[in-house]
Coordinates of C-alpha atoms in Angstrom, one line a residue:
Chain J
A865 CA 5.4 -32.8 -3.6
Q866 CA 3.1 -30.1 -1.9
S867 CA 1.7 -27.7 -4.2
V868 CA -1.2 -25.1 -4.3
T869 CA -2.9 -24.1 -7.5
Q870 CA -5.2 -21.3 -8.1
P871 CA -6.7 -21.8 -11.5
D872 CA -7.9 -18.3 -12.0
I873 CA -5.3 -15.6 -12.8
H874 CA -7.9 -12.6 -13.0
I875 CA -11.5 -12.4 -12.2
T876 CA -13.8 -9.2 -12.6
V877 CA -16.9 -9.1 -10.7
S878 CA -19.5 -6.4 -10.3
E879 CA -19.9 -4.4 -6.9
G880 CA -22.7 -6.3 -4.9
A881 CA -22.1 -9.7 -6.7
S882 CA -21.1 -12.8 -5.1
L883 CA -17.5 -14.1 -5.3
E884 CA -15.8 -17.3 -5.3
L885 CA -12.0 -18.0 -5.7
R886 CA -10.7 -21.4 -6.3
C887 CA -7.9 -23.1 -4.7
N888 CA -6.9 -26.6 -4.8
Y889 CA -3.8 -28.2 -3.0
S890 CA -1.7 -31.4 -3.1
Y891 CA -0.7 -32.7 0.3
G892 CA -0.7 -36.1 1.7
A893 CA -1.8 -35.3 5.3
T894 CA -4.4 -33.1 6.8
P895 CA -3.6 -29.6 5.6
Y896 CA -3.4 -26.3 7.4
L897 CA -4.8 -24.1 4.8
F898 CA -4.8 -20.2 4.5
W899 CA -6.1 -17.3 2.4
Y900 CA -4.1 -14.1 2.2
V901 CA -4.9 -10.8 0.6
Q902 CA -2.4 -8.2 -0.8
S903 CA -3.4 -4.7 -1.8
P904 CA -1.2 -3.0 -4.2
G905 CA 2.3 -2.1 -2.8
Q906 CA 1.6 -3.9 0.6
G907 CA 2.5 -7.0 2.3
L908 CA 0.1 -9.8 2.8
Q909 CA -2.7 -9.8 5.3
L910 CA -4.3 -13.1 6.8
L911 CA -8.0 -13.5 5.8
L912 CA -8.8 -16.7 7.4
K913 CA -7.1 -20.1 8.0
Y914 CA -8.4 -23.8 8.6
F915 CA -6.7 -26.3 10.8
S916 CA -9.5 -28.7 11.8
G917 CA -13.1 -29.1 12.8
D918 CA -15.9 -27.3 11.2
T919 CA -15.0 -27.3 7.4
L920 CA -16.4 -23.9 6.9
V921 CA -14.5 -21.1 8.3
Q922 CA -15.1 -17.4 8.7
G923 CA -12.6 -14.7 8.2
I924 CA -12.3 -11.0 8.1
K925 CA -13.9 -8.6 6.0
G926 CA -16.9 -11.0 5.5
F927 CA -15.0 -13.6 3.7
E928 CA -15.6 -17.3 4.3
A929 CA -13.9 -20.6 3.0
E930 CA -14.9 -24.1 2.8
F931 CA -12.4 -27.1 3.2
K932 CA -13.5 -30.0 1.0
R933 CA -11.1 -33.0 1.6
S934 CA -12.7 -35.1 -1.2
Q935 CA -11.9 -32.3 -3.6
S936 CA -8.8 -31.1 -2.1
S937 CA -10.3 -27.6 -2.3
F938 CA -10.4 -24.7 -0.1
N939 CA -12.5 -22.0 -2.0
L940 CA -12.8 -18.5 -0.9
R941 CA -16.3 -16.8 -0.9
K942 CA -17.9 -13.6 -0.2
P943 CA -21.8 -13.0 -0.7
S944 CA -21.3 -9.2 -1.8
V945 CA -18.2 -7.8 -2.8
H946 CA -17.3 -4.1 -2.4
W947 CA -15.0 -2.0 -4.3
S948 CA -12.3 -2.1 -1.6
D949 CA -12.0 -6.0 -2.0
A950 CA -10.2 -5.5 -5.3
A951 CA -6.8 -6.9 -4.6
E952 CA -4.8 -10.0 -5.2
Y953 CA -5.7 -13.1 -3.3
F954 CA -3.3 -15.9 -2.4
C955 CA -4.2 -19.5 -1.1
A956 CA -1.4 -21.2 0.9
V957 CA -1.0 -24.5 2.6
A958 CA 1.4 -25.2 5.6
F959 CA 3.3 -28.6 6.1
G960 CA 6.2 -30.0 8.0
S961 CA 7.0 -29.9 11.7
S962 CA 4.9 -27.5 13.6
A963 CA 3.6 -26.5 10.1
S964 CA 7.0 -24.7 9.6
K965 CA 6.8 -24.4 5.9
I966 CA 4.2 -22.6 3.8
I967 CA 3.9 -22.6 0.2
F968 CA 1.5 -20.2 -1.7
G969 CA -0.5 -20.3 -4.9
S970 CA 0.3 -18.1 -7.8
G971 CA -2.6 -15.7 -6.8
T972 CA -5.8 -14.5 -8.3
R973 CA -6.3 -10.8 -9.0
L974 CA -9.7 -9.5 -8.3
S975 CA -11.3 -6.5 -10.1
I976 CA -14.6 -4.9 -9.2
R977 CA -16.7 -3.5 -11.9
P978 CA -18.6 -0.3 -10.5
Chain K
N733 CA 3.2 -0.4 16.2
A734 CA 4.4 -3.9 16.4
G735 CA 5.1 -5.7 13.5
V736 CA 7.8 -6.6 10.8
T737 CA 9.9 -4.0 9.4
Q738 CA 12.2 -4.4 6.3
T739 CA 14.9 -2.3 5.2
P740 CA 15.5 -0.9 2.5
K741 CA 12.2 -0.6 0.7
F742 CA 13.8 0.1 -2.5
R743 CA 17.2 -0.6 -4.0
V744 CA 18.7 -0.8 -7.2
L745 CA 21.9 -2.8 -7.7
K746 CA 24.6 -3.4 -10.5
T747 CA 25.1 -7.0 -11.6
G748 CA 27.9 -8.5 -9.3
Q749 CA 27.4 -6.2 -6.3
S750 CA 26.3 -7.5 -2.9
M751 CA 23.7 -6.2 -0.4
T752 CA 22.0 -7.3 2.7
L753 CA 18.3 -7.0 3.4
L754 CA 17.4 -6.6 7.0
C755 CA 14.1 -8.0 8.5
A756 CA 13.3 -7.0 12.1
Q757 CA 10.4 -8.3 14.2
D758 CA 9.3 -7.1 17.7
M759 CA 6.8 -9.7 18.4
N760 CA 9.1 -12.3 20.0
H761 CA 8.3 -14.8 17.0
E762 CA 10.3 -17.8 16.8
Y763 CA 9.9 -18.6 13.0
M764 CA 11.1 -16.0 10.4
Y765 CA 10.9 -16.4 6.5
W766 CA 12.1 -14.7 3.3
Y767 CA 10.1 -15.0 0.0
R768 CA 10.3 -13.4 -3.1
Q769 CA 7.4 -12.4 -5.3
D770 CA 7.3 -12.3 -9.1
P771 CA 4.4 -11.7 -11.5
G772 CA 2.2 -14.7 -11.9
M773 CA 4.4 -16.9 -9.6
G774 CA 3.0 -16.0 -6.3
L775 CA 5.4 -16.2 -3.4
R776 CA 8.2 -18.5 -3.2
L777 CA 10.2 -19.5 -0.1
I778 CA 13.9 -18.7 -0.1
H779 CA 14.9 -19.5 3.2
Y780 CA 13.6 -19.8 6.7
S781 CA 14.4 -19.9 10.3
V782 CA 12.8 -21.7 13.2
G783 CA 14.9 -20.1 16.0
E784 CA 17.8 -18.2 16.8
G785 CA 21.0 -19.5 15.2
T786 CA 19.1 -21.8 12.8
T787 CA 18.4 -21.4 9.1
A788 CA 17.1 -23.7 6.6
K789 CA 16.6 -23.7 2.6
G790 CA 13.3 -23.3 1.0
E791 CA 12.1 -23.7 -2.5
V792 CA 14.5 -21.2 -4.2
P793 CA 17.7 -20.7 -2.1
D794 CA 20.4 -20.5 -4.7
G795 CA 22.0 -17.1 -4.8
Y796 CA 21.0 -16.1 -1.3
N797 CA 22.4 -16.6 2.2
V798 CA 20.7 -15.9 5.4
S799 CA 21.6 -15.4 9.0
R800 CA 19.6 -15.4 12.5
L801 CA 22.2 -14.1 14.9
K802 CA 19.4 -12.6 17.0
K803 CA 16.0 -13.7 17.4
Q804 CA 14.4 -10.6 16.2
N805 CA 16.6 -10.3 13.0
F806 CA 16.6 -12.3 10.0
L807 CA 19.1 -11.0 7.2
L808 CA 19.1 -11.9 3.6
G809 CA 22.3 -11.6 1.7
L810 CA 23.0 -11.5 -2.0
E811 CA 26.7 -12.0 -2.6
S812 CA 26.8 -11.3 -6.3
A813 CA 23.6 -10.0 -7.6
A814 CA 22.2 -11.3 -10.9
P815 CA 19.2 -9.7 -13.0
S816 CA 17.2 -12.8 -12.3
Q817 CA 17.1 -11.8 -8.7
T818 CA 15.2 -8.6 -9.5
S819 CA 12.0 -9.1 -7.6
V820 CA 10.2 -8.1 -4.5
Y821 CA 11.2 -9.6 -1.3
F822 CA 9.0 -10.3 1.5
C823 CA 9.8 -11.1 5.2
A824 CA 7.3 -12.9 7.5
S825 CA 7.3 -14.2 11.0
R826 CA 5.0 -16.1 13.2
T827 CA 5.0 -18.0 16.5
Q828 CA 6.0 -21.4 16.8
T829 CA 2.6 -22.7 18.0
G830 CA -0.9 -21.7 18.1
N831 CA -1.9 -19.3 15.5
Y832 CA 0.2 -20.2 12.3
G833 CA -0.8 -17.0 10.5
Y834 CA 2.3 -15.1 9.2
T835 CA 2.9 -11.3 9.8
F836 CA 4.3 -10.0 6.8
G837 CA 6.5 -6.9 6.2
S838 CA 5.7 -4.4 3.5
G839 CA 8.2 -5.6 1.0
T840 CA 11.6 -4.7 -0.7
R841 CA 11.6 -3.9 -4.1
L842 CA 15.1 -4.9 -5.6
T843 CA 16.1 -4.2 -9.2
V844 CA 19.3 -5.6 -10.5
V845 CA 20.7 -4.0 -13.8

């Protein structure tokens, strides 16, 4: 069965420090992978997506993610975090005909230390 | 602004009451989805629709019904609300092809007492 695992429930980093949020997936075929961000009281906003090709993808707000098929991972990174990056981050995988179904990980809450 | 609109934004129900959540999108998207979000569990898919007049079950469909009579609207119904259905509900939509990223609504916070 398809699944998405985000092993870190809560991460705190200092402003200006680098960030890596982990995501592992279970899916038999080539996955479509996403990272979303959710600010408090808001819906989810798409940060970036991977369909095929270059395994390092760039997204909005200075985020990037790398797809590693051998590790079934799609980790999110940012070289230098800003206080405004404090939010909850969700990894997701799409499958089915026309990638019609997307399932989400349980999320990682990011706090920024001044 | 174009996007996904959910109504209502907040609601308190008594156990056994019924209600309908409305999701409307003006982007001509074919696919629409209802998710529920609970602490520590991410978003779980309740039902989804790949076109007008079609619906399908997601991960947690029990206790919910949906209808997609018009392409722009996707309704989520609770026939007999239970405290376990206390959650934040999100609607999302996307095109059938190309960009598979969802557009999300801002959510409906439902409390069942």
